[in-house]
mmCIF file of C-alpha atoms and ligand atoms in Angstrom:
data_model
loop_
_atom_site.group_PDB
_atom_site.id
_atom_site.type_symbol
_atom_site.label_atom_id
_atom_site.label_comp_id
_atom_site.label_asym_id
_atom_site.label_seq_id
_atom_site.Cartn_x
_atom_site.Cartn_y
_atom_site.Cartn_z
ATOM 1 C CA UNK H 125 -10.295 14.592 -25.456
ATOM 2 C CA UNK H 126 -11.450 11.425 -23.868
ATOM 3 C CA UNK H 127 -10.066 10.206 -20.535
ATOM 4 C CA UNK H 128 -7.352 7.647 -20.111
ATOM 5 C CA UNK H 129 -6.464 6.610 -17.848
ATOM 6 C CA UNK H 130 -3.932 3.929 -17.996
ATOM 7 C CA UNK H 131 -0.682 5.272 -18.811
ATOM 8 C CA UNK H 132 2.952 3.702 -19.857
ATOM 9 C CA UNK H 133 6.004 4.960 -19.385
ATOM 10 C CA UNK H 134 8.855 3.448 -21.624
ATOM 11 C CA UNK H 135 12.582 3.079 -20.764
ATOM 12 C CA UNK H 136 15.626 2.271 -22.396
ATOM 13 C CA UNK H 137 14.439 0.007 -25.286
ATOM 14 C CA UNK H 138 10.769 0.404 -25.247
ATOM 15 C CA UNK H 139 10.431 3.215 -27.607
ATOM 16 C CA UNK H 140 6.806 2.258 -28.969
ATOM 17 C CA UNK H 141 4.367 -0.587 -27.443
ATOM 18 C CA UNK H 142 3.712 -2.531 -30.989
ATOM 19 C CA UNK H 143 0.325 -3.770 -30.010
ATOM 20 C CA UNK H 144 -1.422 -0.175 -29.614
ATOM 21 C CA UNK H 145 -4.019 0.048 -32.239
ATOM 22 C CA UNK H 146 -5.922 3.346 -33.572
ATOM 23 C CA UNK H 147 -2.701 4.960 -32.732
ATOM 24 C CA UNK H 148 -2.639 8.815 -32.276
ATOM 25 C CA UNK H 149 0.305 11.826 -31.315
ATOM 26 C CA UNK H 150 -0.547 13.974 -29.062
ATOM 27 C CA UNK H 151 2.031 16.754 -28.454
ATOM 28 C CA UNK H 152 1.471 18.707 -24.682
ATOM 29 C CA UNK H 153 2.955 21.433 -22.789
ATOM 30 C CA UNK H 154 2.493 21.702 -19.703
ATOM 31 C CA UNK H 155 3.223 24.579 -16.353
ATOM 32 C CA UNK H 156 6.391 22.346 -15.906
ATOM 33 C CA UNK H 157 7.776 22.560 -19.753
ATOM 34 C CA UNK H 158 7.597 19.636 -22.016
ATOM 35 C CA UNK H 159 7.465 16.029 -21.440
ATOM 36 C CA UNK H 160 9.500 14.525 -23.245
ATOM 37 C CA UNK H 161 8.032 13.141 -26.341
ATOM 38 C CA UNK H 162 5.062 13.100 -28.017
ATOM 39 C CA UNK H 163 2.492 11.075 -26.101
ATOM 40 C CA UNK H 164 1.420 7.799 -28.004
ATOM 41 C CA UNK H 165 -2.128 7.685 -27.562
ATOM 42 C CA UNK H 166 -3.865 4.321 -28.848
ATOM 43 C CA UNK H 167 -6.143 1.529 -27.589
ATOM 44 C CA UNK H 168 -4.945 -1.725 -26.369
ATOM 45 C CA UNK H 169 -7.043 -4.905 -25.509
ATOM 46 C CA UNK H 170 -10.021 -2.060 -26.536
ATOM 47 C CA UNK H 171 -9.463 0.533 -24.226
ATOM 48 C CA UNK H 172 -7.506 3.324 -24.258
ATOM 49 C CA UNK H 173 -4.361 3.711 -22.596
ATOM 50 C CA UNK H 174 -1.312 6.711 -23.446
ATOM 51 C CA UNK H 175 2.525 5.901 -24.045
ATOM 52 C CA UNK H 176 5.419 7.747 -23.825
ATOM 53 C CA UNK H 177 8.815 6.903 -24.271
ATOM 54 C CA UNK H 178 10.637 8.164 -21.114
ATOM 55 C CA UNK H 179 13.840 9.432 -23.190
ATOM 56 C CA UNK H 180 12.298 10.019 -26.452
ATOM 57 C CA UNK H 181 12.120 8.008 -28.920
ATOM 58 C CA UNK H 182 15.252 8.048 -30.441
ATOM 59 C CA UNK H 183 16.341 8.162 -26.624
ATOM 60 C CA UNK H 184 17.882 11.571 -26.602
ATOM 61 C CA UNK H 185 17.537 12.407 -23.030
ATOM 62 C CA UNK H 186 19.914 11.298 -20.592
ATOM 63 C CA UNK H 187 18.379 10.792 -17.053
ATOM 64 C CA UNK H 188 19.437 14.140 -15.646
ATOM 65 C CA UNK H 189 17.501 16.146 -18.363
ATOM 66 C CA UNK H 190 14.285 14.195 -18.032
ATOM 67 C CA UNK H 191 11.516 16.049 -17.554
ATOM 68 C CA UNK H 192 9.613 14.318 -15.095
ATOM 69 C CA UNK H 193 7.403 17.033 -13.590
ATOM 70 C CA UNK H 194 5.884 17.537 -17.611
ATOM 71 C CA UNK H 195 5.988 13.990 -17.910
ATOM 72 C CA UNK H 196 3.511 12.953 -14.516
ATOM 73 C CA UNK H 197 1.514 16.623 -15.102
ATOM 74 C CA UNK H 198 0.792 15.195 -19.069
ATOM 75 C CA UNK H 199 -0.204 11.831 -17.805
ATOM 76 C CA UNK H 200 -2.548 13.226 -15.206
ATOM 77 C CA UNK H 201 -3.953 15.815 -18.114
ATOM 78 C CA UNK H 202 -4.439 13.046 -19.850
ATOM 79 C CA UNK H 203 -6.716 11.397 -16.966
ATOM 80 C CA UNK H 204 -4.103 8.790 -16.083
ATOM 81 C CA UNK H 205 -5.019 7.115 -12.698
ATOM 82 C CA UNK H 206 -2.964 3.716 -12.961
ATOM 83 C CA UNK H 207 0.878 4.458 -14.256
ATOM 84 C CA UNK H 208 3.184 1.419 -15.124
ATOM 85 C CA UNK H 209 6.751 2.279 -15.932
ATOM 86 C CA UNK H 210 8.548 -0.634 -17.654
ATOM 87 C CA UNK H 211 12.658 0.055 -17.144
ATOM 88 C CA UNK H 212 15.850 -1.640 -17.811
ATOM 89 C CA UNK H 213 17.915 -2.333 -14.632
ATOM 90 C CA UNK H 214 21.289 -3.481 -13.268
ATOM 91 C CA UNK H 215 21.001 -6.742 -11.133
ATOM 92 C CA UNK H 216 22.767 -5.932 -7.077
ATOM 93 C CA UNK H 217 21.843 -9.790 -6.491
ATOM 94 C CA UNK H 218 23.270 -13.131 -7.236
ATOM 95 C CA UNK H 219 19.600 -14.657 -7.760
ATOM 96 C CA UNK H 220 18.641 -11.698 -9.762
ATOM 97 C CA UNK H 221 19.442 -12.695 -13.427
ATOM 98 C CA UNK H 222 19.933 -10.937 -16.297
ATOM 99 C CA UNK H 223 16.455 -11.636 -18.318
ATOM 100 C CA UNK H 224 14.708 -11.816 -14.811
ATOM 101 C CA UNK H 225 11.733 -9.327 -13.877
ATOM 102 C CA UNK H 226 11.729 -7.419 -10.721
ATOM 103 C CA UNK H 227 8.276 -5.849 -9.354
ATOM 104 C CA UNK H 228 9.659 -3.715 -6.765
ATOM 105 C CA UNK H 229 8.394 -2.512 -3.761
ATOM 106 C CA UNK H 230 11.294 -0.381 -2.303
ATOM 107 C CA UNK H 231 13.283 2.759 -3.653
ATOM 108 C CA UNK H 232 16.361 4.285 -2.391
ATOM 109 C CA UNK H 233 17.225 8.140 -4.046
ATOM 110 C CA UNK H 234 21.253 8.294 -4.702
ATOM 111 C CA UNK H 235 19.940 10.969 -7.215
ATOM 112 C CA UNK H 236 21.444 15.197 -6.262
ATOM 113 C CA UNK H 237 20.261 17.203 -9.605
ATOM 114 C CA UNK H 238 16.536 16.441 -9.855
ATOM 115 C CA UNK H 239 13.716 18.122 -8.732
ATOM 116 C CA UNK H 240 11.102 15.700 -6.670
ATOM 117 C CA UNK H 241 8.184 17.709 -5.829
ATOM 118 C CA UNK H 242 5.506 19.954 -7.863
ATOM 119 C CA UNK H 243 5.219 21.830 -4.630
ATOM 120 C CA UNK H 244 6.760 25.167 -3.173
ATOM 121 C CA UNK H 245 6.259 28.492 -4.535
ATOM 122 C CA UNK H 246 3.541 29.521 -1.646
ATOM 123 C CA UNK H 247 2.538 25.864 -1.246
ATOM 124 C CA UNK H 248 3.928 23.095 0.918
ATOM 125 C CA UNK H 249 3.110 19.426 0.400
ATOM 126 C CA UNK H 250 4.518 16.347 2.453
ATOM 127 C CA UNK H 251 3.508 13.158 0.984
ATOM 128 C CA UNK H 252 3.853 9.559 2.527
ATOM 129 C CA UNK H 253 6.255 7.539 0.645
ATOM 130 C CA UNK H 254 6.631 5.060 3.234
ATOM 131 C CA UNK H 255 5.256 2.810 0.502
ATOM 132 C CA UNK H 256 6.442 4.302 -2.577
ATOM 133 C CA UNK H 257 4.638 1.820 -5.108
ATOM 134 C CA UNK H 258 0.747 1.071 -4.923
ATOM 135 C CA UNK H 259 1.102 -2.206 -3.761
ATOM 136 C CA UNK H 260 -1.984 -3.525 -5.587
ATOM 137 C CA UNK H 261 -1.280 -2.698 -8.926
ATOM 138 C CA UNK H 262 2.034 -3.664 -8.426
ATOM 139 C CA UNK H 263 0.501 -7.043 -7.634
ATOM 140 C CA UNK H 264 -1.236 -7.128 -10.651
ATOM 141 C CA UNK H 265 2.187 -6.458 -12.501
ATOM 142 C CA UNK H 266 3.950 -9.465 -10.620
ATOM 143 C CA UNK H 267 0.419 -11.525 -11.178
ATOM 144 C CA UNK H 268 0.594 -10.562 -14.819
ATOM 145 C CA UNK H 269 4.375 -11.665 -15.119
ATOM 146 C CA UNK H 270 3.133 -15.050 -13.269
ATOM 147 C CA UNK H 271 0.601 -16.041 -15.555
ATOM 148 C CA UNK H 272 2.234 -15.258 -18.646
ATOM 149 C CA UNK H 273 5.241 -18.233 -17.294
ATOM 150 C CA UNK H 274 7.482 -16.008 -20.008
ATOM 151 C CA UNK H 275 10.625 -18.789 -20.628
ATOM 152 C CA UNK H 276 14.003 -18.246 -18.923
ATOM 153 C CA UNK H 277 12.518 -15.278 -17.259
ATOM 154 C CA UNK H 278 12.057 -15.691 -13.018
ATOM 155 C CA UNK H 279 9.742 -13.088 -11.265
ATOM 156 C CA UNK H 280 11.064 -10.945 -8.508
ATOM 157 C CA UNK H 281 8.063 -9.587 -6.471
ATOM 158 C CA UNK H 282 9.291 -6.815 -4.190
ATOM 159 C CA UNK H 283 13.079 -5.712 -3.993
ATOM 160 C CA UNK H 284 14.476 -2.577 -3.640
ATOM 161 C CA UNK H 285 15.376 -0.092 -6.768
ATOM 162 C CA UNK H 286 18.614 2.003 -6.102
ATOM 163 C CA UNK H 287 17.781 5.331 -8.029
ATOM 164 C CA UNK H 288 21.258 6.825 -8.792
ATOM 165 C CA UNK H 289 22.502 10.005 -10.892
ATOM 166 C CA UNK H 290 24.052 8.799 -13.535
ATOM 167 C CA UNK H 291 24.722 8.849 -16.834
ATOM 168 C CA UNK H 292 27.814 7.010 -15.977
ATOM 169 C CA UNK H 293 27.551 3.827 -14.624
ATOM 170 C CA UNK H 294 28.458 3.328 -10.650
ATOM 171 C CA UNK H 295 31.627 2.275 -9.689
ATOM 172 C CA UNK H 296 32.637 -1.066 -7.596
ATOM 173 C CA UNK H 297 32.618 0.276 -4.655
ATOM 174 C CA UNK H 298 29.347 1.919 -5.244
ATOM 175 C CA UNK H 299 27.806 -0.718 -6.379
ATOM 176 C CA UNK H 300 29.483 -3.101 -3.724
ATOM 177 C CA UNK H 301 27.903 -0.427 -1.197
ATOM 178 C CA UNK H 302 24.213 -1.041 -2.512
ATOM 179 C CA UNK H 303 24.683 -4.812 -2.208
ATOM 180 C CA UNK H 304 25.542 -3.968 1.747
ATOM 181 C CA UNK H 305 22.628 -2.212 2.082
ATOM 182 C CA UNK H 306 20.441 -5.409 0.770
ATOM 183 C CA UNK H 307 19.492 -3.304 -2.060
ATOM 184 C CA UNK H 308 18.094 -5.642 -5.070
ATOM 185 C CA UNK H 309 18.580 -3.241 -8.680
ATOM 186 C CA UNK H 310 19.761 -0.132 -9.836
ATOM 187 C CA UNK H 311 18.741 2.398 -12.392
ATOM 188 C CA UNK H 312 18.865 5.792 -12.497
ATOM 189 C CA UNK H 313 14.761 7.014 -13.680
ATOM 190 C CA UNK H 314 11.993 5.752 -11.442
ATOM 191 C CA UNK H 315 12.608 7.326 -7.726
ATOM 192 C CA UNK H 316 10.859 10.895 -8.839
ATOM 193 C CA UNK H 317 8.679 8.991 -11.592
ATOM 194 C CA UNK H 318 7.098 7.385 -8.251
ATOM 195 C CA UNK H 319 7.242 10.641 -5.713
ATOM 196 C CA UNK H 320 5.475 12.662 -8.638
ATOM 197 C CA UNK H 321 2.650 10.209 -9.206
ATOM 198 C CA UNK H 322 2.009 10.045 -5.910
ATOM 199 C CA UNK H 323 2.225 13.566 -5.747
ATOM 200 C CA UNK H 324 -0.059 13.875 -8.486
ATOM 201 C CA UNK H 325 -2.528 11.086 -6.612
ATOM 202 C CA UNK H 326 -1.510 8.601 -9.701
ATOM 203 C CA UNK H 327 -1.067 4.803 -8.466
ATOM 204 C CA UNK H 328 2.124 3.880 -9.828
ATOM 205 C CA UNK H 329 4.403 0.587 -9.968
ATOM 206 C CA UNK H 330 7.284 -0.310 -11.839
ATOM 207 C CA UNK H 331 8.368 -3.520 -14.027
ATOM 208 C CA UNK H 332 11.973 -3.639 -14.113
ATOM 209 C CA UNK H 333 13.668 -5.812 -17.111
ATOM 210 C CA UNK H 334 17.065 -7.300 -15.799
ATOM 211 C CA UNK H 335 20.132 -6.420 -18.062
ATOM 212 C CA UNK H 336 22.964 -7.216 -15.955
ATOM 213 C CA UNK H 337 24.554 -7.351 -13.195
ATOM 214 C CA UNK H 338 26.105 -4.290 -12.691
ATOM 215 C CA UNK H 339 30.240 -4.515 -12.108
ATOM 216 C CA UNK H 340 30.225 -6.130 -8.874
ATOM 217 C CA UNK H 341 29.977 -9.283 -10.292
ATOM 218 C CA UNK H 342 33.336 -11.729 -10.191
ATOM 219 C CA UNK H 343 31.972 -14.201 -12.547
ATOM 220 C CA UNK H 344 30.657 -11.146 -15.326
ATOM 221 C CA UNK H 345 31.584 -8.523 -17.070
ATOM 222 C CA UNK H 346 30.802 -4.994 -15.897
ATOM 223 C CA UNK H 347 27.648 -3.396 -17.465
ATOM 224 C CA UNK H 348 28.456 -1.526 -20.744
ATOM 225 C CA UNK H 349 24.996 -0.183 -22.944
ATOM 226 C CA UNK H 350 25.675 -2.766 -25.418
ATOM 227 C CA UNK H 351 24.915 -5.585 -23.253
ATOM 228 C CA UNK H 352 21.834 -3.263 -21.769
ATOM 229 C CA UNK H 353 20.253 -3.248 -24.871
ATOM 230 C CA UNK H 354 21.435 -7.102 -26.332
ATOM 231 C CA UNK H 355 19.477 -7.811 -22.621
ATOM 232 C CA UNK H 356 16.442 -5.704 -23.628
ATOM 233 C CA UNK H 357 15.818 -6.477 -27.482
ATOM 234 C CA UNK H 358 15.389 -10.548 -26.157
ATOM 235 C CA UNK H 359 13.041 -9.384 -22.998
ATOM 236 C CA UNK H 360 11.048 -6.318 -24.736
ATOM 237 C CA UNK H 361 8.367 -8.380 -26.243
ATOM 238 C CA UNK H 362 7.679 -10.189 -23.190
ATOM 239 C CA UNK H 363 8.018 -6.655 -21.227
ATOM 240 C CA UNK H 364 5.044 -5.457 -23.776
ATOM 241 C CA UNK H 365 2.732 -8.974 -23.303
ATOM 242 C CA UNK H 366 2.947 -8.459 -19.293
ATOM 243 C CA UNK H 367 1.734 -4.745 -19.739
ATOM 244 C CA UNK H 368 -1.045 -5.843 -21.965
ATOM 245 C CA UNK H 369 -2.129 -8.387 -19.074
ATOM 246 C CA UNK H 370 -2.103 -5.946 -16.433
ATOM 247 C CA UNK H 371 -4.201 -3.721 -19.056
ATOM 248 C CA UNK H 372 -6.661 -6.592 -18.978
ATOM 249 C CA UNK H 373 -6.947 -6.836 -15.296
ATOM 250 C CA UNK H 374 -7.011 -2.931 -14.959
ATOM 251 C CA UNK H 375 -9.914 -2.905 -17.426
ATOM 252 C CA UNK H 376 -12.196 -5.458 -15.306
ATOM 253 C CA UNK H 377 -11.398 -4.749 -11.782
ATOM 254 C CA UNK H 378 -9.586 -1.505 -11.336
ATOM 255 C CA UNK H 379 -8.075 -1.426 -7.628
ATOM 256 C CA UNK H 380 -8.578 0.950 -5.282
ATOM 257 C CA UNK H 381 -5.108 3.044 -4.567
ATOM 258 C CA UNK H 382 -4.261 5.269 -1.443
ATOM 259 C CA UNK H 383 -2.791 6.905 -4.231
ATOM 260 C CA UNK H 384 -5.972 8.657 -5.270
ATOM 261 C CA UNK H 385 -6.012 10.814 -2.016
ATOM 262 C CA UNK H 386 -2.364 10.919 -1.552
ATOM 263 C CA UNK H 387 -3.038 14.965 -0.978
ATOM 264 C CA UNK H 388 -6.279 14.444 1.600
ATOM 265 C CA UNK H 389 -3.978 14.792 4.607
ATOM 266 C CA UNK H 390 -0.402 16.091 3.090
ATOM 267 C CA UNK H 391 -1.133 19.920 1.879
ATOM 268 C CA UNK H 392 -0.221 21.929 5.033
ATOM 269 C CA UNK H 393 -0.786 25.445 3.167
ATOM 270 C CA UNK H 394 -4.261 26.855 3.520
ATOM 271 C CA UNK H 395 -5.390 26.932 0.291
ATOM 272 C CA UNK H 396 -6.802 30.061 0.587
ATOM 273 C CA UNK H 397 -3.264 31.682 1.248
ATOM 274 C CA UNK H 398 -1.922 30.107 -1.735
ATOM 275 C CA UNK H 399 -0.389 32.415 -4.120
ATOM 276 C CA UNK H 400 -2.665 33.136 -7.076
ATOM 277 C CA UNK H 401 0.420 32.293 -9.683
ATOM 278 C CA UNK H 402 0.887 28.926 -7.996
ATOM 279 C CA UNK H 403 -2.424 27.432 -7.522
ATOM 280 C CA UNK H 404 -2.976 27.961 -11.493
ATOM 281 C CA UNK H 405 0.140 26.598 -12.102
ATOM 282 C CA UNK H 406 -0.860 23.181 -10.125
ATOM 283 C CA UNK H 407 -5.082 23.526 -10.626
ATOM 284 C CA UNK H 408 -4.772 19.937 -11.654
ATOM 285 C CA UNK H 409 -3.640 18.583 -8.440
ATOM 286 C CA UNK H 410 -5.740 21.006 -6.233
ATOM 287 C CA UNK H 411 -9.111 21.113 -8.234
ATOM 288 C CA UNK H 412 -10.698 18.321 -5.662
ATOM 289 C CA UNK H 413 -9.585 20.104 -2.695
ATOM 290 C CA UNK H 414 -10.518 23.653 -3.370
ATOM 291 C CA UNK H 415 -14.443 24.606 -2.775
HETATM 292 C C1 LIG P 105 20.561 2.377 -21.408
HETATM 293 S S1 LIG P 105 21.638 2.378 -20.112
HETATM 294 C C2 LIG P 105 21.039 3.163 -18.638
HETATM 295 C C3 LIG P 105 19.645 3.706 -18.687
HETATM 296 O O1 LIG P 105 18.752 2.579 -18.755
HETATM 297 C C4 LIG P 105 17.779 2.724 -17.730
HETATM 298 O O2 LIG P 105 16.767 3.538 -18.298
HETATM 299 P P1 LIG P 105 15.195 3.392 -18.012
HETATM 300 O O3 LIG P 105 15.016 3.408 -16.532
HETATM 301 O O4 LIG P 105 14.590 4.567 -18.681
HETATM 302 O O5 LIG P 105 14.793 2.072 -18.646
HETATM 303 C C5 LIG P 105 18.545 3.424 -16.628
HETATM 304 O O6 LIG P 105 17.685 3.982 -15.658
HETATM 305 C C6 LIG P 105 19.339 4.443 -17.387
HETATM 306 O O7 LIG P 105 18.590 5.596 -17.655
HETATM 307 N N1 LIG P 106 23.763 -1.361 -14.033
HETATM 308 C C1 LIG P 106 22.929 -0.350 -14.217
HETATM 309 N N2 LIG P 106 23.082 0.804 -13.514
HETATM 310 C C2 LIG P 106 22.204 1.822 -13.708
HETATM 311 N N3 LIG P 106 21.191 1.800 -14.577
HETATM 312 C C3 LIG P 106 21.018 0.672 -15.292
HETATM 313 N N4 LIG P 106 20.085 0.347 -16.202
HETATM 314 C C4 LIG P 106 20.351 -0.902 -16.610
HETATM 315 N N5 LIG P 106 21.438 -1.402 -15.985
HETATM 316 C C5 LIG P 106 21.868 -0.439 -15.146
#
């Protein structure tokens, strides 16, 4: 199979990216189940780049049962070194509109049922996540967003992404809670999306489409799905245009990422010592590191 390694992650709304030409399924399984679709395999702008729809495509995955491990494992079968995930968001900030983009830089885990890491099992791993986005190719997301000057849609870059459980919706005093902290959005997907990439030594950013604001707002109604995906149906074009710029950029001057030695420093397991079970199960992630 030939390498790809720009990969897409779609949220709420973006099922399918409608520019991807000499389009392709590709069904995997991986040592962590699943992921959950198949993976949309196509070229876009000429080069090749794989899609899958975070929820399935006829979004039958709420954002407890994702599975994320299969999901980042796939992508990094797959070759994936640069991961953009484009997801719909609640807005924790007056400025922050409905419509608007956010690039963040930030992430704060409200999450209790998920697992985070591919490690344990014989082998421990501590990552930084200090800095839980690559900050350059997040810049070329917020660059991309820039030059496309998308109408009645403002760019956010940086902010901080609340990560919660869900599938419910917070309450007011949740949500009144995360605008104390100085938190910026909310969503409930991308917190192990980004520890997993890293994990997996995958740069990894996140475009987040603005569908409302929540319910702490006086002036607007509380969030309900059918103004989520009213929001995203008007933005999802646009969403698809900015990840076709950033394909562009990707394409002609790939950055480097402190992503792609996350592990140099973090495994604190001797490899040799490693159970035989577990380093199979995670060969992928090790291969560079073991003689
Ligand atoms: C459709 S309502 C809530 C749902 O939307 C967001 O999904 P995603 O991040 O995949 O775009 C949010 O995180 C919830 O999963
Ligand atoms: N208000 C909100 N809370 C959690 N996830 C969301 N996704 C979109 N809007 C959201």
């Amino acid at each position: 199979m030939k390498e790809i390694k720009i990969g897409i992650i779609g949220g709420s709304g973006l099922y399918k990216m409608e520019a991807l030409q000499e389009v392709e399924e590709i069904y995997l399984d991986t040592p962590f189940g699943k992921p959950s679709d198949a993976f949309i395999v196509g070229t876009l702008e000429g080069t090749p780049v794989a899609f899958l729809a975070r929820h399935g495509r006829n979004h039958h995955l709420t954002p407890t049962e994702l599975p994320f491990r299969a999901n980042i494992y796939a992508m990094k079968e797959l070759g994936v070194e640069y991961l953009i995930s484009a997801s719909a968001v609640g807005s924790l900030q007056e400025d922050i509109k409905p419509l608007d983009m956010v690039v963040p830089d930030q992430f704060i885990d409200r999450t209790q049922q998920r697992i985070s890491t591919f490690f344990g099992e014989g082998i421990v791993a501590h990552i930084a996540f200090g800095d839980p986005v690559c900050y350059r190719l997040a810049g070329i997301v917020a660059n991309a967003v820039e030059r496309l000057s998308l109408p009645e849609v403002a760019l956010h870059r940086g902010g901080t992404y609340v990560c919660m459980e869900g599938p419910a919706f917070s309450t007011k005093a949740e949500s009144s809670l995360y605008r104390s902290w100085g938190a910026s959005i909310i969503g409930m997907t991308n917190l192990q999306e980004a520890k997993l990439a890293r994990e997996a030594e995958i740069a990894y950013a996140t475009l987040a489409l603005v569908t409302d604001y929540d319910c702490w707002h006086p002036e607007h109604d509380s969030v309900t799905v059918e103004m989520i995906v009213e929001n995203l149906h008007r933005n999802a074009s646009n969403a698809q245009q900015v990840i076709q710029e950033v394909v562009k950029t990707l394409v002609t001057r790939p950055p480097e990422s402190d992503a792609h030695s996350a592990l140099k420093y973090a495994i604190l397991t001797p490899l040799a010592q490693v159970p035989v079970a577990t380093k199979e199960k995670l060969q992928l992630l090790l291969a560079k590191y073991i003689e």
